[in-house]
Short mmCIF file of C-alpha atoms in Angstrom, two decimals:
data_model
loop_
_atom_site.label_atom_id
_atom_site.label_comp_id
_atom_site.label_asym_id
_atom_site.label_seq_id
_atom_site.Cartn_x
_atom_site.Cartn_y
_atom_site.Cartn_z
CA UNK A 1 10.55 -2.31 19.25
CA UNK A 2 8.63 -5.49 20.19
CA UNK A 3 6.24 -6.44 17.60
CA UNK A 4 2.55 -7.67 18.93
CA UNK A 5 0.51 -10.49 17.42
CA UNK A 6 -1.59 -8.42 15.36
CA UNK A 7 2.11 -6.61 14.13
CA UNK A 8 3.35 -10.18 13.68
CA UNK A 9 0.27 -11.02 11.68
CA UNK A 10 0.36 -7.94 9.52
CA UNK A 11 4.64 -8.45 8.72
CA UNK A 12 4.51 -11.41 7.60
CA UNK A 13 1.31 -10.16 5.32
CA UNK A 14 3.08 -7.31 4.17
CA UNK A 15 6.12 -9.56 3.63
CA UNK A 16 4.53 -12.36 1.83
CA UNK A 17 2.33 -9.39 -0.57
CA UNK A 18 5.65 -8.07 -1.27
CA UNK A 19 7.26 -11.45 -2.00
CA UNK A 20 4.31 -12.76 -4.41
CA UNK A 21 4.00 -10.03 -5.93
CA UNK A 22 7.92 -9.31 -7.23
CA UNK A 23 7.28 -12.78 -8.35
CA UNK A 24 5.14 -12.46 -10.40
CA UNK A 25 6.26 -9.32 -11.97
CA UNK A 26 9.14 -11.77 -12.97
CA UNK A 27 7.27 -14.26 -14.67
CA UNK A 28 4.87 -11.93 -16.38
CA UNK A 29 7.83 -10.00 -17.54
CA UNK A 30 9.73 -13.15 -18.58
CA UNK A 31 7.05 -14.79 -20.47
CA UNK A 32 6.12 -11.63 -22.34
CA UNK A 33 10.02 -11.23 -23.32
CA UNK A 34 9.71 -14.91 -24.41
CA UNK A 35 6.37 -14.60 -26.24
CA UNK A 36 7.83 -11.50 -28.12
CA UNK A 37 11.48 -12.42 -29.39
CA UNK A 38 10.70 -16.16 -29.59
CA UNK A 39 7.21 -16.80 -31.05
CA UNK A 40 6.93 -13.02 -32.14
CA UNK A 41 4.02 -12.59 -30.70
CA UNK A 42 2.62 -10.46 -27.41
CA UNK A 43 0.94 -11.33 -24.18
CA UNK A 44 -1.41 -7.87 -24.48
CA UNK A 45 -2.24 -7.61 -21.22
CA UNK A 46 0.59 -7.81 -19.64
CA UNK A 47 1.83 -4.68 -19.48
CA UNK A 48 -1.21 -3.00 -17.55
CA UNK A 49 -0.86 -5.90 -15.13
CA UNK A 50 3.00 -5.41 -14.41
CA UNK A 51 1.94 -1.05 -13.81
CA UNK A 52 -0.73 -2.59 -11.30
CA UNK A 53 1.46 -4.98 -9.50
CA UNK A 54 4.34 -2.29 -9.58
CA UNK A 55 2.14 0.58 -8.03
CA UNK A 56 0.89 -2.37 -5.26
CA UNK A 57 4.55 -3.22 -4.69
CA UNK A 58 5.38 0.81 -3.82
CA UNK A 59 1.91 0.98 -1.96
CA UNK A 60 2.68 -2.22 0.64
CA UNK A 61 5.96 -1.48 0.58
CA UNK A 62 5.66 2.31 1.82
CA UNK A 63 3.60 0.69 4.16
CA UNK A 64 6.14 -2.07 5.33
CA UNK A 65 8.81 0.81 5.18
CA UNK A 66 7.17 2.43 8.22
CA UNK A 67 7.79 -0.60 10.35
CA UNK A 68 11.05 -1.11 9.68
CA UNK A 69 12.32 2.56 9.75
CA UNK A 70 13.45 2.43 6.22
CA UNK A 71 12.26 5.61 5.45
CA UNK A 72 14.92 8.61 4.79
CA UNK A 73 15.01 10.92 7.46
CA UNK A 74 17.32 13.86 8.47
CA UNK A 75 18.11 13.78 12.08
CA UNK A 76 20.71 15.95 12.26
CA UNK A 77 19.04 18.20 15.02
CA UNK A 78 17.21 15.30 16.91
CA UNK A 79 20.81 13.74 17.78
CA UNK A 80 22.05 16.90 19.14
CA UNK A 81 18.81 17.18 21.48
CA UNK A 82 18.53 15.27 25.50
CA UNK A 83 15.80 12.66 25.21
CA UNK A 84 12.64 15.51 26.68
CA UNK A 85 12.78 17.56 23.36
CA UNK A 86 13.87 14.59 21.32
CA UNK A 87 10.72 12.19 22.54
CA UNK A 88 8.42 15.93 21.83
CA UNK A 89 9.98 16.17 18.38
CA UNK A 90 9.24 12.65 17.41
CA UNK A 91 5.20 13.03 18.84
CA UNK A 92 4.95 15.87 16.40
CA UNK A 93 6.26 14.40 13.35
CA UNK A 94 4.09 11.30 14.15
CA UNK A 95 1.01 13.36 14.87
CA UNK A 96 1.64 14.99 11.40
CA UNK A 97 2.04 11.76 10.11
CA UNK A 98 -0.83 10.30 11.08
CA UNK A 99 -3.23 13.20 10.09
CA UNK A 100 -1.77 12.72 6.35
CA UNK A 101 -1.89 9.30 6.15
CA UNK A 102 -5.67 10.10 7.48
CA UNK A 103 -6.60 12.32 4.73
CA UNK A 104 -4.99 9.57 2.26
CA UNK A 105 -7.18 7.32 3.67
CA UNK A 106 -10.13 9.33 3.04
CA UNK A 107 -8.98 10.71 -0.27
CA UNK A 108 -8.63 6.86 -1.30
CA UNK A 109 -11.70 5.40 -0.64
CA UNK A 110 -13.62 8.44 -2.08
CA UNK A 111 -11.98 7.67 -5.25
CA UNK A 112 -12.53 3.75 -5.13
CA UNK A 113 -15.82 3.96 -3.25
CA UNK A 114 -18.06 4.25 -6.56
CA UNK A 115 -16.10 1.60 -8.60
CA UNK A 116 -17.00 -0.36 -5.98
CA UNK A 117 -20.76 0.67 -5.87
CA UNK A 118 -20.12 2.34 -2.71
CA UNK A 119 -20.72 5.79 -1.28
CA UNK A 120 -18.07 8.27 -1.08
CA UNK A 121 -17.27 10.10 2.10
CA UNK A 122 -18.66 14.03 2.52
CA UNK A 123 -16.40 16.83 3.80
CA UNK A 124 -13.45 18.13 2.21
CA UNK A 125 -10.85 17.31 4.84
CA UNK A 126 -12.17 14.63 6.87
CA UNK A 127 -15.29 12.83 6.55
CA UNK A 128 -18.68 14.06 7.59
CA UNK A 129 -20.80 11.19 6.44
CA UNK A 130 -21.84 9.39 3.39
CA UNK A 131 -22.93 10.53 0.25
CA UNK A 132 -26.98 9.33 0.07
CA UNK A 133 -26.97 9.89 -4.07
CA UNK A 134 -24.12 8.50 -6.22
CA UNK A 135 -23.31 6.81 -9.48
CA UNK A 136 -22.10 3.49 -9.20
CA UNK A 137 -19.12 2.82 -11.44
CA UNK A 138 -18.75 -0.85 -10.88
CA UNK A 139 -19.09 -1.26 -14.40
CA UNK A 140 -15.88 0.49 -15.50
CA UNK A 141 -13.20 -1.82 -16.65
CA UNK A 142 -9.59 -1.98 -16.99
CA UNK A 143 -8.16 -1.83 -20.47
CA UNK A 144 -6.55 -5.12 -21.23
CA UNK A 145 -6.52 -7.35 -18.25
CA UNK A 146 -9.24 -10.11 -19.14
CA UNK A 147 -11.86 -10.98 -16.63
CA UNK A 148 -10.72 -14.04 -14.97
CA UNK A 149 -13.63 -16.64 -14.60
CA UNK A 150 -12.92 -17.92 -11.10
CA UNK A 151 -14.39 -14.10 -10.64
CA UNK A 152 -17.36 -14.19 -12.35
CA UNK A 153 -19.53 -14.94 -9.23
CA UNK A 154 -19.28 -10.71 -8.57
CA UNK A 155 -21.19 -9.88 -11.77
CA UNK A 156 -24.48 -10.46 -10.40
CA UNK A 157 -23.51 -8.90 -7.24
CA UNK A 158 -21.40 -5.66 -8.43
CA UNK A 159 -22.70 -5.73 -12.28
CA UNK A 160 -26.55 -6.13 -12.37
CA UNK A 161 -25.39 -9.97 -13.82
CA UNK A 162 -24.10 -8.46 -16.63
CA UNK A 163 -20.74 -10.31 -18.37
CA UNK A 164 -17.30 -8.58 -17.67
CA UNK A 165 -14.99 -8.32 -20.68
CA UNK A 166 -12.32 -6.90 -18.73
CA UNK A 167 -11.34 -6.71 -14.67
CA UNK A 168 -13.52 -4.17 -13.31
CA UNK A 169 -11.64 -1.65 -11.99
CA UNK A 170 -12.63 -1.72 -8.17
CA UNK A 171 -10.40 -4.71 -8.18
CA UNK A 172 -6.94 -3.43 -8.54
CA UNK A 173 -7.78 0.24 -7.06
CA UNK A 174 -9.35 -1.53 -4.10
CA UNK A 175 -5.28 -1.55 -2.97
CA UNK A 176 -5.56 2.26 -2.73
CA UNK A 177 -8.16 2.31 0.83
CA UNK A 178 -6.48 -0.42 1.62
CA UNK A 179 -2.36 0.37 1.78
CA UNK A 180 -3.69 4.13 3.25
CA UNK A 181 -5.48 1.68 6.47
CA UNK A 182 -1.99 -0.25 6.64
CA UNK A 183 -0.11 3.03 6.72
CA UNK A 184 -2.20 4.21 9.38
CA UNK A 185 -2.26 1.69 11.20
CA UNK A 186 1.68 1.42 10.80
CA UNK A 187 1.82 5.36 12.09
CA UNK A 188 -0.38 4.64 15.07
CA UNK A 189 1.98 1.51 16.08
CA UNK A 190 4.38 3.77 16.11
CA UNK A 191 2.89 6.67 18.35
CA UNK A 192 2.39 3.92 20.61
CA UNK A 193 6.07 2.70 20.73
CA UNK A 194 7.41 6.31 20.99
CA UNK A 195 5.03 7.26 23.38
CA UNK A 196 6.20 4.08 25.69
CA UNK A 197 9.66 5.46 25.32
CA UNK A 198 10.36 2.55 22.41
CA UNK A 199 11.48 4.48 19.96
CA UNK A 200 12.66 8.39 20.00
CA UNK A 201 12.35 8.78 16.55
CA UNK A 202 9.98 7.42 13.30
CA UNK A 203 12.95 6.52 10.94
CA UNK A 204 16.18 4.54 11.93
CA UNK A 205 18.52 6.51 9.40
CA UNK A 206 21.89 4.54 10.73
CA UNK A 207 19.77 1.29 11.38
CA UNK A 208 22.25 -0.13 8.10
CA UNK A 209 25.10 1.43 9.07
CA UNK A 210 25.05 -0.36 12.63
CA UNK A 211 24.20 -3.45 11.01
CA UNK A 212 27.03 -3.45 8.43
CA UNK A 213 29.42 -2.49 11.64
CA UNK A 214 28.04 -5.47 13.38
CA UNK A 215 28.65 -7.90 10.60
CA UNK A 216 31.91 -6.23 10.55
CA UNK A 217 32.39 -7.60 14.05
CA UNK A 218 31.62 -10.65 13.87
CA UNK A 219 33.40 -11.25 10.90
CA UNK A 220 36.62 -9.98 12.48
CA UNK A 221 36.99 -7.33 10.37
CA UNK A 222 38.65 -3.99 11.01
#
């Protein structure tokens, strides 16, 4: 499948998110084994950081997973099938998938919205409007992650100019709405290619396999 700009654009976003943030994972890790065993003491924070950059890393990368077809798939039954039933089979599965990545978009930014100072969605299932009376929560923090001061212009504007101690939560859960978008928007590129006769399927289960044959080939190898 033949990526647009605005695919191009989100890849190498994706890629570079996924790239940054294994780095620093690494060095947070690192210098918190360091601090620990060598100068016996302990960076606090750190291990709340490396849980938020891990659950970002499995959020973008779900995401980025779509794309590629990296997901695991059983299509057992869709290989045995002409291309009518197979390109039928693969609009349902999509349609499903799209629906649920939907509702995780809703069920996300209802749970960020009031960290944020922002009204949550009405309707169970799928949204019916806004909430008109809420509780802002902008105030909650994290529990060890210090408030970083290059971020200190958002306490007059999310905290009623009141000093954060710690990162205020809307900050890292702010990837939850956001990764749910991606993997929407990821499902609906899809659709599209399938429904263009692109692809006949969402996941690319012997993508590797091919691959490793190819390599195979060019290397000469039986």
């Amino acid at each position: 499948m033949h990526s647009g700009p605005s695919e191009t654009f989100v890849d190498r976003l994706e890629e570079t998110a996924i790239a940054v943030i294994l780095g620093l994972m690494t060095m947070i890790t690192f210098a918190n084994v360091v601090a620990r065993y060598v100068f016996n003491a302990n960076i606090l924070w750190a291990l709340e950081m490396t849980v938020f950059l891990f659950a970002w890393l499995a959020l973008i990368g779900a995401c980025y997973a779509v794309k590629k077809g990296a997901h695991l798939g059983v299509d057992a039954i869709i290989d045995i099938l002409p291309a009518g039933p197979r390109r039928i089979l693969a609009l349902i599965s999509i349609t499903v998938c799209m629906i649920f990545a939907f509702l995780l978009l809703k069920g996300s930014w209802d749970y960020w919205a009031n960290f944020a100072n922002l009204p949550q969605t009405e309707g169970r299932w799928f949204p019916l409007g806004f909430e008109e009376k809420f509780r802002p929560k902008a105030w909650y923090e994290v529990n060890d992650i210090p408030m970083p001061d290059f971020l200190r212009f958002i306490e007059p504007l999310m905290n009623d100019g009141d000093s954060y101690e710690k990162l205020p939560r809307f900050i890292p859960y702010a990837i939850l709405p956001f990764t749910m978008a991606l993997l929407l928007f990821r499902f609906v590129m899809a659709a599209i290619a399938i429904w263009q006769g692109k692809m006949d399927r969402i996941v690319a289960s012997h993508e590797v396999e091919d691959e490793i044959a190819e390599v195979r080939e060019q290397r000469g190898e039986v």
